[in-house]
Amino acid sequence: MAFPNVSMAGREPPHMGPVAHGVAVLGDAAQRAVSQLAALAADAVQAPSRLSQAAALLTDDGRVGTVWRVTAPFGGLLLGAIGVALGVYHTGLINC
């Protein structure tokens, strides 16, 4: 028994509004991020020494702090940007 292709990948219905489009874009970005993390984990399993080398490069051999101390400001920046974008959207300053 053949199943019809009901996937929405690569398709956008004509009635999709800006909020639904934004959610779809975020879903695609989340899917790419998860696949990249899975690839990173698979690479780390293949060569565990690479993970410590990457951490050493990111932290300048620990001179600028731990991995979490180096990456936390970037995470905060992303969350702040998302908050500002949501605030601007809800105030109606930008018509989408």
XYZ file of C-alpha atoms in Angstrom:
96
model
C 0.000 0.000 0.000
C 1.520 3.318 -1.056
C 1.189 6.307 1.253
C 0.745 9.797 -0.182
C 3.463 12.371 0.469
C 1.965 14.566 3.195
C 5.226 16.188 4.242
C 5.262 19.980 4.365
C 9.020 20.096 3.768
C 9.730 22.661 1.100
C 6.077 23.668 0.766
C 4.234 26.636 2.163
C 0.455 26.810 2.053
C -0.900 30.095 0.643
C -2.793 30.881 3.862
C 0.307 30.653 6.087
C 0.588 33.914 8.040
C 3.720 35.552 9.410
C 3.506 33.856 12.814
C 3.068 30.397 11.299
C 5.877 31.147 8.861
C 8.119 32.235 11.770
C 7.344 29.052 13.669
C 8.144 26.996 10.577
C 11.466 28.808 10.173
C 12.296 28.247 13.845
C 11.389 24.573 13.449
C 13.723 24.252 10.483
C 16.507 25.977 12.414
C 15.940 23.695 15.398
C 16.067 20.644 13.150
C 19.376 21.827 11.647
C 20.779 22.534 15.119
C 19.827 19.075 16.374
C 21.376 17.419 13.325
C 24.559 19.443 13.821
C 24.701 18.453 17.490
C 24.192 14.821 16.521
C 27.046 15.098 14.020
C 29.206 16.732 16.693
C 28.422 13.931 19.138
C 29.182 11.291 16.507
C 32.485 13.007 15.750
C 33.313 13.181 19.460
C 32.680 9.445 19.780
C 34.962 8.760 16.804
C 37.815 10.892 18.144
C 37.405 11.902 21.798
C 40.654 13.888 21.774
C 39.165 16.417 19.337
C 36.643 17.628 21.900
C 39.333 18.625 24.373
C 41.299 20.282 21.557
C 38.227 22.282 20.545
C 37.675 23.369 24.150
C 41.330 24.379 24.418
C 41.049 26.475 21.248
C 37.800 28.087 22.377
C 39.161 29.043 25.802
C 42.741 29.848 24.730
C 43.996 26.909 26.808
C 41.848 27.991 29.757
C 43.254 31.522 29.953
C 39.882 33.182 29.264
C 37.848 30.848 31.480
C 35.877 27.656 31.189
C 33.901 26.591 28.137
C 30.653 27.586 29.889
C 32.044 30.995 30.825
C 33.043 31.604 27.206
C 29.788 30.393 25.614
C 27.280 31.759 28.181
C 27.458 35.383 26.929
C 26.664 34.220 23.403
C 23.672 32.253 24.684
C 22.522 35.317 26.599
C 22.907 37.430 23.486
C 20.745 35.012 21.495
C 18.042 34.907 24.163
C 18.093 38.701 24.424
C 17.749 39.064 20.659
C 14.796 36.673 20.636
C 13.181 38.658 23.465
C 13.648 41.965 21.651
C 12.281 40.498 18.417
C 9.200 39.168 20.204
C 8.724 42.501 21.964
C 8.928 44.453 18.725
C 6.528 42.066 17.043
C 3.960 42.243 19.847
C 4.084 46.040 20.062
C 3.292 46.274 16.372
C 6.304 48.431 15.496
C 6.959 46.210 12.516
C 4.094 45.012 10.348
C 4.740 41.440 9.257
